Tab-separated table of C-alpha atoms and ligand atoms in Angstrom:
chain	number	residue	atom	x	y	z
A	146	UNK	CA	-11.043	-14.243	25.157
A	147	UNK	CA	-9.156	-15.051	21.814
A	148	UNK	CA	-9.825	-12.790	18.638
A	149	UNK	CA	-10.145	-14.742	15.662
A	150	UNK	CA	-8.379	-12.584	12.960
A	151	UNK	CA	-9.314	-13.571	9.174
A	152	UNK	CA	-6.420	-12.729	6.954
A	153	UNK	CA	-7.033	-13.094	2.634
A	154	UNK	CA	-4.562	-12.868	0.147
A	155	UNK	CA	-2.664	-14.822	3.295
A	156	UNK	CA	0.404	-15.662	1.143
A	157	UNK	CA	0.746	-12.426	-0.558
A	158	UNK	CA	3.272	-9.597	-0.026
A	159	UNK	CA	1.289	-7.762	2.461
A	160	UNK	CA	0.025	-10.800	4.254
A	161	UNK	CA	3.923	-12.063	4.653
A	162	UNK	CA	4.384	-8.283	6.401
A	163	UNK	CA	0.860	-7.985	8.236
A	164	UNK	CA	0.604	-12.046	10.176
A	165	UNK	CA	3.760	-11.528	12.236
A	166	UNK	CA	2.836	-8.085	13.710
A	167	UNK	CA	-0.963	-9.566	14.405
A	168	UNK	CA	0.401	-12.444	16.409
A	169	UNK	CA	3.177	-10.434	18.195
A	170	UNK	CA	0.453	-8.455	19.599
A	171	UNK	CA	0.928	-5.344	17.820
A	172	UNK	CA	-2.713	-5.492	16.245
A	173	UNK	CA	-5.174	-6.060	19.068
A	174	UNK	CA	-2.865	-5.069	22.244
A	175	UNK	CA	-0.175	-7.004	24.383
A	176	UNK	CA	-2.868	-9.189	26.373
A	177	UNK	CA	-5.094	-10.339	23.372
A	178	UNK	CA	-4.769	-14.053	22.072
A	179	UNK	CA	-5.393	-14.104	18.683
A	180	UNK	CA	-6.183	-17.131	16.693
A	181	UNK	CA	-5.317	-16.678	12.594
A	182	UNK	CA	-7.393	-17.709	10.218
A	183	UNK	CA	-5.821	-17.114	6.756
A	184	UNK	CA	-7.888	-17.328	3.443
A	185	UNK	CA	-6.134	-17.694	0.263
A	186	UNK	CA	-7.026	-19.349	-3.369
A	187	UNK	CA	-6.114	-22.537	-3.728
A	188	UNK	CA	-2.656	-22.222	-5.682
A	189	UNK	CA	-2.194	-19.430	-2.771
A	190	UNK	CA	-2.444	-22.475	0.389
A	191	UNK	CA	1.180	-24.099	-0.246
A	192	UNK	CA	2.915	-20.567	0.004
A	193	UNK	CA	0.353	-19.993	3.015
A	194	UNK	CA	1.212	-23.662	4.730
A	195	UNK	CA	5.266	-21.782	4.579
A	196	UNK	CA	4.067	-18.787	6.889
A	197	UNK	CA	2.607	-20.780	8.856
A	198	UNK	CA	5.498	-22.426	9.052
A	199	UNK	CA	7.668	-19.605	10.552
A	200	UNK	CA	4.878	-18.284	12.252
A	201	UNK	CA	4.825	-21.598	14.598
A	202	UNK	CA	9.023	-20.967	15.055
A	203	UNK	CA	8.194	-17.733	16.362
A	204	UNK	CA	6.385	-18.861	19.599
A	205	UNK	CA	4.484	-15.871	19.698
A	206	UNK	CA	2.430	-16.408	23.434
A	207	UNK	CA	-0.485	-14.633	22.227
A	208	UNK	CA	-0.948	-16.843	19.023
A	209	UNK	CA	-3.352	-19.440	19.967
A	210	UNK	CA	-3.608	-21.682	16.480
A	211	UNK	CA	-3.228	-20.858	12.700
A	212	UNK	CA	-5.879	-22.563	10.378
A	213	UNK	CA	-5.678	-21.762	6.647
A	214	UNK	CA	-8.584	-22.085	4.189
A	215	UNK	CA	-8.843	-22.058	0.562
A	216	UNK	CA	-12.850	-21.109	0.882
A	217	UNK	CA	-14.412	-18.458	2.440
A	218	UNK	CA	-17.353	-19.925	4.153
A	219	UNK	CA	-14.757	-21.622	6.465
A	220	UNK	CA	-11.770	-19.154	6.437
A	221	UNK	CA	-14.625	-16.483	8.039
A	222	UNK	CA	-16.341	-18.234	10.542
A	223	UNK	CA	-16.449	-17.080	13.563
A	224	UNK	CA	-14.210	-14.298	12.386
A	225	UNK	CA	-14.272	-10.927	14.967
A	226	UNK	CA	-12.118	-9.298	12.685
A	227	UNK	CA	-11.709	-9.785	9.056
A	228	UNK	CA	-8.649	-8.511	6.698
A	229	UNK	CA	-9.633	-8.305	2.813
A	230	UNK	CA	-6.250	-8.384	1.592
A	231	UNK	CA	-6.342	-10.572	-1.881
A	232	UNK	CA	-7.670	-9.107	-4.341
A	233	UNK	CA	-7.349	-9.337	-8.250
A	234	UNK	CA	-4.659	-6.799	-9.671
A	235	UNK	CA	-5.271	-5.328	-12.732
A	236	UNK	CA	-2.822	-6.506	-15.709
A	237	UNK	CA	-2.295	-5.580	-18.947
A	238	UNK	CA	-5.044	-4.895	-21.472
A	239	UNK	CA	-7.480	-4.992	-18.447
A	240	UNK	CA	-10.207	-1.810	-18.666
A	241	UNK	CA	-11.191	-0.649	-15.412
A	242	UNK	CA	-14.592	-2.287	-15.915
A	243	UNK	CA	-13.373	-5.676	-16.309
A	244	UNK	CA	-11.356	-5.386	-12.456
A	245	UNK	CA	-14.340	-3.969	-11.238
A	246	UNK	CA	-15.948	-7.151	-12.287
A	247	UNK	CA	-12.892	-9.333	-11.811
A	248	UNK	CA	-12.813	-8.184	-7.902
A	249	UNK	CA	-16.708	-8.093	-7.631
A	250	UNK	CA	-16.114	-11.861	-7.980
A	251	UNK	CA	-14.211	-12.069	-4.866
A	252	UNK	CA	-15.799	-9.257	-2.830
A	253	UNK	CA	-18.878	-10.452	-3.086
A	254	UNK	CA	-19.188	-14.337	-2.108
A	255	UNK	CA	-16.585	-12.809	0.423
A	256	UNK	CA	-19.436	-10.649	1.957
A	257	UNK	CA	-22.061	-13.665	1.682
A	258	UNK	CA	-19.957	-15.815	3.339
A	259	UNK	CA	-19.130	-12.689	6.154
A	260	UNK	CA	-22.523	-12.357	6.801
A	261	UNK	CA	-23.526	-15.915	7.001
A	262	UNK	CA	-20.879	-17.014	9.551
A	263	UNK	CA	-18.713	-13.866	10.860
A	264	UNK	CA	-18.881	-13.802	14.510
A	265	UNK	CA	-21.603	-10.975	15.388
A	266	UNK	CA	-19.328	-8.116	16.333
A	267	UNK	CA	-16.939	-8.580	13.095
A	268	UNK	CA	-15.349	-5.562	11.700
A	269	UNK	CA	-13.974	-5.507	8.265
A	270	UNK	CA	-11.073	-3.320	6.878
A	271	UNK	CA	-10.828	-3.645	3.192
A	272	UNK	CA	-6.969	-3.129	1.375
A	273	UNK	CA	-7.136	-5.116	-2.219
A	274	UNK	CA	-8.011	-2.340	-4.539
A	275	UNK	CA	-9.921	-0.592	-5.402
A	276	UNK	CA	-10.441	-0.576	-1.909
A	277	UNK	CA	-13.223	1.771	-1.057
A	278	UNK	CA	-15.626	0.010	-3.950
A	279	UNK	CA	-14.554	-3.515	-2.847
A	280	UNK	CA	-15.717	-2.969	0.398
A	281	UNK	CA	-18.785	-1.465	-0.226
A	282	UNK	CA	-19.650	-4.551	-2.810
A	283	UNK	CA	-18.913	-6.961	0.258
A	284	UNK	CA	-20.881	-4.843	2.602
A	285	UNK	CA	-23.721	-5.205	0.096
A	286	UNK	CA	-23.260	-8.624	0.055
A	287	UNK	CA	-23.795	-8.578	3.968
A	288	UNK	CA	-27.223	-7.204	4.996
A	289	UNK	CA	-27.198	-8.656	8.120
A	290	UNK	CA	-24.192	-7.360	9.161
A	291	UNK	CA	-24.440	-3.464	10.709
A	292	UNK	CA	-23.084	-1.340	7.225
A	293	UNK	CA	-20.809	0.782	9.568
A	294	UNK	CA	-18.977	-2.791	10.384
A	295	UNK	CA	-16.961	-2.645	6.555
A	296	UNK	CA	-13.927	-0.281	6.108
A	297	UNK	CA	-11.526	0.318	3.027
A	298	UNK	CA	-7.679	1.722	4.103
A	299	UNK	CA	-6.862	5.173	3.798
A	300	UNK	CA	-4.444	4.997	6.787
A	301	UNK	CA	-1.594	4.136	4.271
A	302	UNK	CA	-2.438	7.520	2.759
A	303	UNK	CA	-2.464	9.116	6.477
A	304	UNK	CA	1.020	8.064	7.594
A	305	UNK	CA	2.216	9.451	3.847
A	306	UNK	CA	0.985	12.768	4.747
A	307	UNK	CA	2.332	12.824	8.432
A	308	UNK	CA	5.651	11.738	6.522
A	309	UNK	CA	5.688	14.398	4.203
A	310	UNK	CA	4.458	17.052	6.565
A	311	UNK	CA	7.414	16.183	8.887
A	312	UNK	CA	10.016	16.278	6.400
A	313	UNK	CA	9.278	19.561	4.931
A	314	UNK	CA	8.879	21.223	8.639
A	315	UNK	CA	11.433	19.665	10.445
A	316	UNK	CA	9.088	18.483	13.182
A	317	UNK	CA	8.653	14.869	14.475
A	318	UNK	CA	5.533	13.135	13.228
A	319	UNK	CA	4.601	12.744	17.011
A	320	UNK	CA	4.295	16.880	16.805
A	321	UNK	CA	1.303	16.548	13.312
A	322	UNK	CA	-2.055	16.690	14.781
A	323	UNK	CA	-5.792	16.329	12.729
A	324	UNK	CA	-4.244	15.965	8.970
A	325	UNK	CA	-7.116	14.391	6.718
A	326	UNK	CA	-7.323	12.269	4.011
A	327	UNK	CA	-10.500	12.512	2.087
A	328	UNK	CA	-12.015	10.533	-0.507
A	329	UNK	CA	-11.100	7.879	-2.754
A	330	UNK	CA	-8.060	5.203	-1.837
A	331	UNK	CA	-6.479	6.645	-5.451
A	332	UNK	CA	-4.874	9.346	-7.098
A	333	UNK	CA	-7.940	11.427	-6.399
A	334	UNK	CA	-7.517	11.440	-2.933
A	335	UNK	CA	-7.472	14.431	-0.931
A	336	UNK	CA	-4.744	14.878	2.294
A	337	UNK	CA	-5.744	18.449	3.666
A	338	UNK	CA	-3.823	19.871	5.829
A	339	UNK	CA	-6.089	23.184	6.470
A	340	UNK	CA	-7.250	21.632	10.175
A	341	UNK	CA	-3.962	20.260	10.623
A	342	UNK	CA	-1.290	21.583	13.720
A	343	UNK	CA	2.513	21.245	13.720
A	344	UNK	CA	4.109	21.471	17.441
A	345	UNK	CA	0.546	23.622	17.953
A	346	UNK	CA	1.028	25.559	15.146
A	347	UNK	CA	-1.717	25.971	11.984
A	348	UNK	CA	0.257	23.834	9.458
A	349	UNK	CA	-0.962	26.009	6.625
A	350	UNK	CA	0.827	29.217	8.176
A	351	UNK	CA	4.125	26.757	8.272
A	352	UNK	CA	4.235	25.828	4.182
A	353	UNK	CA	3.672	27.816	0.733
A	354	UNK	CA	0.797	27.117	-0.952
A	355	UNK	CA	2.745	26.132	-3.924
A	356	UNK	CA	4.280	23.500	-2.169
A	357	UNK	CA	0.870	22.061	-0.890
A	358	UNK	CA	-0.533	22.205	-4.581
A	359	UNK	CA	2.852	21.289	-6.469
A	360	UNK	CA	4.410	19.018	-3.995
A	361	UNK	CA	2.287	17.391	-0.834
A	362	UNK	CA	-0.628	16.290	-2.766
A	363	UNK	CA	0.214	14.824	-5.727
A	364	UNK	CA	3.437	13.126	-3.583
A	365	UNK	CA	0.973	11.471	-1.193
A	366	UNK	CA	-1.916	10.831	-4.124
A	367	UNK	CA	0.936	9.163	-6.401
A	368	UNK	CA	3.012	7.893	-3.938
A	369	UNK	CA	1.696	3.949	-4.140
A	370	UNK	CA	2.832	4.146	-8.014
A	371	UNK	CA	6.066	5.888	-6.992
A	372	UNK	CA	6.810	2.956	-4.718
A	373	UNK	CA	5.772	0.608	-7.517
A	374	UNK	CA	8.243	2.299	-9.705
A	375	UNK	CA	10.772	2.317	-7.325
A	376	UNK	CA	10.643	-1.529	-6.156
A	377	UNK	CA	8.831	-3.555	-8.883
A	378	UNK	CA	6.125	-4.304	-6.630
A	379	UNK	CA	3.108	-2.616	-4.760
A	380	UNK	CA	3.736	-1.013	-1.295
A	381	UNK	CA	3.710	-3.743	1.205
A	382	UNK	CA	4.785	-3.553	5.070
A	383	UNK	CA	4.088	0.339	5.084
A	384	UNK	CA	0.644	-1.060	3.746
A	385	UNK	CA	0.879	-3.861	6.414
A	386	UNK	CA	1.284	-1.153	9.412
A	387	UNK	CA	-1.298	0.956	8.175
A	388	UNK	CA	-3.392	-2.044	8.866
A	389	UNK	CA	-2.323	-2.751	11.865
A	390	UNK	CA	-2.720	0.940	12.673
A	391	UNK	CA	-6.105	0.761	11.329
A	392	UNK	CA	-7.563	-1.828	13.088
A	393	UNK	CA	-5.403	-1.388	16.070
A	394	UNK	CA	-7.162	2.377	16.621
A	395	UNK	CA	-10.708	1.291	15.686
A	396	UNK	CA	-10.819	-1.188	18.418
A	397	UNK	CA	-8.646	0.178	21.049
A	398	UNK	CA	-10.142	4.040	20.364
A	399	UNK	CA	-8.121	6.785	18.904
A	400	UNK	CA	-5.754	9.005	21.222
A	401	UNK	CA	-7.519	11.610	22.379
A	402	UNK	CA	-5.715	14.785	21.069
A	403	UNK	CA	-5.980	13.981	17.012
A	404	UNK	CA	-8.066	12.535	15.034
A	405	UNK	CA	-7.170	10.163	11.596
A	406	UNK	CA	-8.319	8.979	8.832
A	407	UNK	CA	-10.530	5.985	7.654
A	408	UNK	CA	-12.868	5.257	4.748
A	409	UNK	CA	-16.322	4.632	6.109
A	410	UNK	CA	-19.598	4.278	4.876
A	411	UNK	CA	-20.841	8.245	4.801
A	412	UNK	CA	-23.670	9.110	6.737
A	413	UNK	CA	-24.007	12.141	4.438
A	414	UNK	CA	-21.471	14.614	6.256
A	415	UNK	CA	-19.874	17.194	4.596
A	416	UNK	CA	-22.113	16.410	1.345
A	417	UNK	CA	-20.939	12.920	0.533
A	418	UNK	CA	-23.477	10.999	-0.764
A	419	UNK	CA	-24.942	8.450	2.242
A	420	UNK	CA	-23.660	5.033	1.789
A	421	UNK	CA	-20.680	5.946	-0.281
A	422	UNK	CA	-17.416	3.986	1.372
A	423	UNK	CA	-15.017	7.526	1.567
A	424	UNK	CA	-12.092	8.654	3.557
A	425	UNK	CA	-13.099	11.183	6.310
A	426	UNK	CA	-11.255	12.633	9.251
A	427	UNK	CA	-12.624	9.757	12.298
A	428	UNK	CA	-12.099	9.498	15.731
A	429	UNK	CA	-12.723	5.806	17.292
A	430	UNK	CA	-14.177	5.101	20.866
A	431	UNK	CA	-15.864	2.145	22.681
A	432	UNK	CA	-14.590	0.250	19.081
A	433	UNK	CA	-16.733	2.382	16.756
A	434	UNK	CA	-15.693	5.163	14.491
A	435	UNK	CA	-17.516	8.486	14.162
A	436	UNK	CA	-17.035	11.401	11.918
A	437	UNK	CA	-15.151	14.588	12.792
A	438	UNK	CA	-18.050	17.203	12.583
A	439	UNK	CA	-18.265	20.512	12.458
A	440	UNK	CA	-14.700	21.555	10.309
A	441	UNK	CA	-14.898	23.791	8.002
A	442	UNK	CA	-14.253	23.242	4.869
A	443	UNK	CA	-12.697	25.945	2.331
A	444	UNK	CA	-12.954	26.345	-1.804
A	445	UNK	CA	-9.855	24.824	-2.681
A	446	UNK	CA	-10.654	21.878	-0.153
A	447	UNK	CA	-14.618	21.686	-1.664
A	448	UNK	CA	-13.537	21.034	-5.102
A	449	UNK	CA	-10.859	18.699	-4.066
A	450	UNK	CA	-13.451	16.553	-1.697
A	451	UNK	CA	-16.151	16.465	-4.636
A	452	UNK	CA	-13.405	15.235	-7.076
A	453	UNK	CA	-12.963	12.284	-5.425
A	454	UNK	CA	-16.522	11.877	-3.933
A	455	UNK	CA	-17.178	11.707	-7.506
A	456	UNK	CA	-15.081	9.175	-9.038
A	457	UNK	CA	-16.431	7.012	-5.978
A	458	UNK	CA	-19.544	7.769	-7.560
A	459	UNK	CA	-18.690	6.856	-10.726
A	460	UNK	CA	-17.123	3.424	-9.074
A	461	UNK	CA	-20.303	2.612	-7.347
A	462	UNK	CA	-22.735	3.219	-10.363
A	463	UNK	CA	-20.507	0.975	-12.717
A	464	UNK	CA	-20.380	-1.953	-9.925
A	465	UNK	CA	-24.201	-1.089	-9.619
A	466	UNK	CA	-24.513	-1.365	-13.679
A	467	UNK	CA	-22.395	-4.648	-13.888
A	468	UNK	CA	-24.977	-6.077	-11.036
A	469	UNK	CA	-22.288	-6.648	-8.539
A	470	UNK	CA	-24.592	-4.255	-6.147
A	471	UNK	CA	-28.077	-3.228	-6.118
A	472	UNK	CA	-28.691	-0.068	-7.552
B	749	NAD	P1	0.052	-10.027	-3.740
B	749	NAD	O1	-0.275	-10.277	-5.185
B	749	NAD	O2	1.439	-10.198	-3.234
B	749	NAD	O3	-0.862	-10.981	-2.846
B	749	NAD	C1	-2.230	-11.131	-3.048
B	749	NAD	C2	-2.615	-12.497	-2.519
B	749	NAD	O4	-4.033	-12.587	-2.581
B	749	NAD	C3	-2.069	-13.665	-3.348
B	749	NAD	O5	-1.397	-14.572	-2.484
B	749	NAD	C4	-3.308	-14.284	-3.975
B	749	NAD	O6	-3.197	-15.702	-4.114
B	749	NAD	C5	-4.360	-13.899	-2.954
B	749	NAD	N1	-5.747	-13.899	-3.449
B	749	NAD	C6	-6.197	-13.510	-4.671
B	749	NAD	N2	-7.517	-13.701	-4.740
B	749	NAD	C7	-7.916	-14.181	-3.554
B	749	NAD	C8	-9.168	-14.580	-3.033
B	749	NAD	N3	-10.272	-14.550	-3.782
B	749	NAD	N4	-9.207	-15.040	-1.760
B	749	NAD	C9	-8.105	-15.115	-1.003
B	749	NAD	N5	-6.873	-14.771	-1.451
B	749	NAD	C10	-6.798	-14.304	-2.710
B	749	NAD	O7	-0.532	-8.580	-3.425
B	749	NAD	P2	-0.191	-7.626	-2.183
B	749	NAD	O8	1.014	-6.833	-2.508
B	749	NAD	O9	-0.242	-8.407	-0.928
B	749	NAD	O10	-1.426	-6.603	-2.275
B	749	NAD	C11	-2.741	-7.028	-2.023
B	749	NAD	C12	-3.741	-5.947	-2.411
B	749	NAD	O11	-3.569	-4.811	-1.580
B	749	NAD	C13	-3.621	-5.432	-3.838
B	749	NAD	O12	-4.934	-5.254	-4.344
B	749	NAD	C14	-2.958	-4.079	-3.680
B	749	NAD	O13	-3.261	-3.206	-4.750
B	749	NAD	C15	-3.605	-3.624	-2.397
B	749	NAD	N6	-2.934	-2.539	-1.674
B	749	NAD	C16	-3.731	-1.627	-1.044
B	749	NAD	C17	-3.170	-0.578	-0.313
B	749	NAD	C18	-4.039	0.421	0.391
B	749	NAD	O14	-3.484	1.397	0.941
B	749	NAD	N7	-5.362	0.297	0.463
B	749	NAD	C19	-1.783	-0.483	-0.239
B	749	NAD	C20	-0.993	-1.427	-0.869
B	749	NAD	C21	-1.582	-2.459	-1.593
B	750	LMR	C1	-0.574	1.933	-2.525
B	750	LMR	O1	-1.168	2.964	-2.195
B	750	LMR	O2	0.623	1.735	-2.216
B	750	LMR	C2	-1.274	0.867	-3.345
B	750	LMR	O3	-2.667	1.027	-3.245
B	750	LMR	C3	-0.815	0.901	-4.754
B	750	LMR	C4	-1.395	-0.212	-5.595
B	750	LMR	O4	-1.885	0.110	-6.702
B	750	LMR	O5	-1.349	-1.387	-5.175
């Protein structure tokens, strides 16, 4: 069987990292054929028509065909897996309102056109920001399509923790087990290390407390503006590989002796509002993810979880006020 992979924002930094890693393989496993379908505006297509290009002179075997779309009615039919990629960035002068509004634009005819023609087991990972509110105004958008089916990244997040954790211990980041990222895909976020092992030890015993407070968190919450300080330009093939990574351990199941971390629609575990799209510590089998139950969960991590549960909240009752989702 070939995969049809739907890739937006197609000519964009991350799409120029992410195309040649689905159609090596890397993606969906070394025996899936993969057909790309990549969705971009039209000013986007000539830049598009270019990857294309060199993705043809890489004679990937698993790459069946490469189709590229400048609406989304076309670029996501038939799509099994769907990559919402382009979104609008915010520039100058630009209140958070307006790219609420400015990306409910694109998120939603994006979910209408999902759920009119997405192939029926399509699953959706979400990366234009803000992520976790874009993806829940496309999965509004798609009420035929099972809610559980639309993700937003927080596996960029993840592998910034794992980094971090590594560094400062001195063990490999094959050695990090069950680190979570909670929350929102922004500054708010939440990477607890309290359930976390290093080389089978508690992780906590391993660092001081003013290093997780003073160092790890706000160095993992900030680090996509450090990297946009640092290169002129928002992370892109570490936010490429996090997608692969993403999609890669939803559909293929997670390894069996750690878990990671995804934003999903909450089914009200540990006290985040049902429906809200938030990061939680997920396992994947038989190509579904399910929440980590049963952890629990200290002061210091409670206030930090219900921070960023709450400027989700706050995200999803202005979309709801702008009528870019029911309220
Ligand atoms: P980019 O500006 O290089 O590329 C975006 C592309 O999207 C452009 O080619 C543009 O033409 C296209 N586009 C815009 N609107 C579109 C639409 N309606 N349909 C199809 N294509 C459209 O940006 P980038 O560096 O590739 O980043 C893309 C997004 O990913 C940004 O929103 C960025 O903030 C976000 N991001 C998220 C994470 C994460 O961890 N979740 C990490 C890094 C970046
Ligand atoms: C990141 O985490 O690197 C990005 O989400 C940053 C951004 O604002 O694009």
């Amino acid at each position: 069987m070939t995969v049809n992979v739907t890739v937006t924002g197609a000519a964009g930094q991350i799409g120029y990292a992410l195309l040649f890693r689905i159609a090596s393989g890397q993606m969906l496993g070394a025996d899936t054929k993969v057909r790309l379908k990549l969705l971009e505006i039209p000013q986007g297509v000539k830049a598009a028509e270019g990857t294309a290009m060199e993705l043809d002179d890489c004679a990937f075997p698993l790459l069946e065909g490469i189709d590229i779309y400048d609406n989304p009615a076309e670029g996501f039919e038939g799509a099994n897996v769907a990559l919402l990629v382009g979104a609008r960035p915010r520039t100058k002068g630009m209140e958070r309102g307006d790219l609420l509004e400015a990306n409910g634009g694109i998120f939603g005819p994006q979910g209408e056109a999902l759920n009119a023609g997405a192939a029926d087991d399509v699953r959706v990972l979400v990366v234009g920001n803000p992520a976790n509110t874009n993806a829940l105004i496309a999965q509004q958008h798609a009420p035929d399509i099972p809610a559980e089916r639309f993700t937003a990244m927080t596996r960029l997040d993840h592998n910034r923790a794992l980094a971090q954790l590594s560094t400062k211990t001195g063990a490999p980041v094959s050695a990090i087990k069950n680190l979570t990222i909670w929350g929102n895909h922004s500054a708010t976020q939440y990477p607890d290390l309290f359930h976390a092992s290093v080389a089978g030890k508690p992780a906590a015993d391993l660092v001081e407390q003013s290093w997780l407070e003073g160092d790890f968190i706000p160095t993992v919450a900030k680090r996509g503006a450090a990297i946009i300080e640092a290169r002129g330009a928002s992370s892109a093939a570490s936010a490429a590989n996090a997608a692969v990574d993403h999609v890669h351990d939803w559909v293929l199941g997670t390894s069996a002796d750690s878990w990671t971390s995804a934003a999903i629609p909450s089914d009200g575990s540990y006290g985040v509002p049902e429906g809200l799209i938030s990061s939680f510590p997920v396992r994947s089998s038989g190509g579904a993810w399910e929440i980590v139950q049963g952890l629990e969960i200290n002061e210091f991590s409670r206030a930090k979880i219900d921070a960023s549960v709450a400027e989700l909240t706050e995200e999803r009752d202005a979309v709801a006020k702008l009528g870019l989702i029911g309220s």
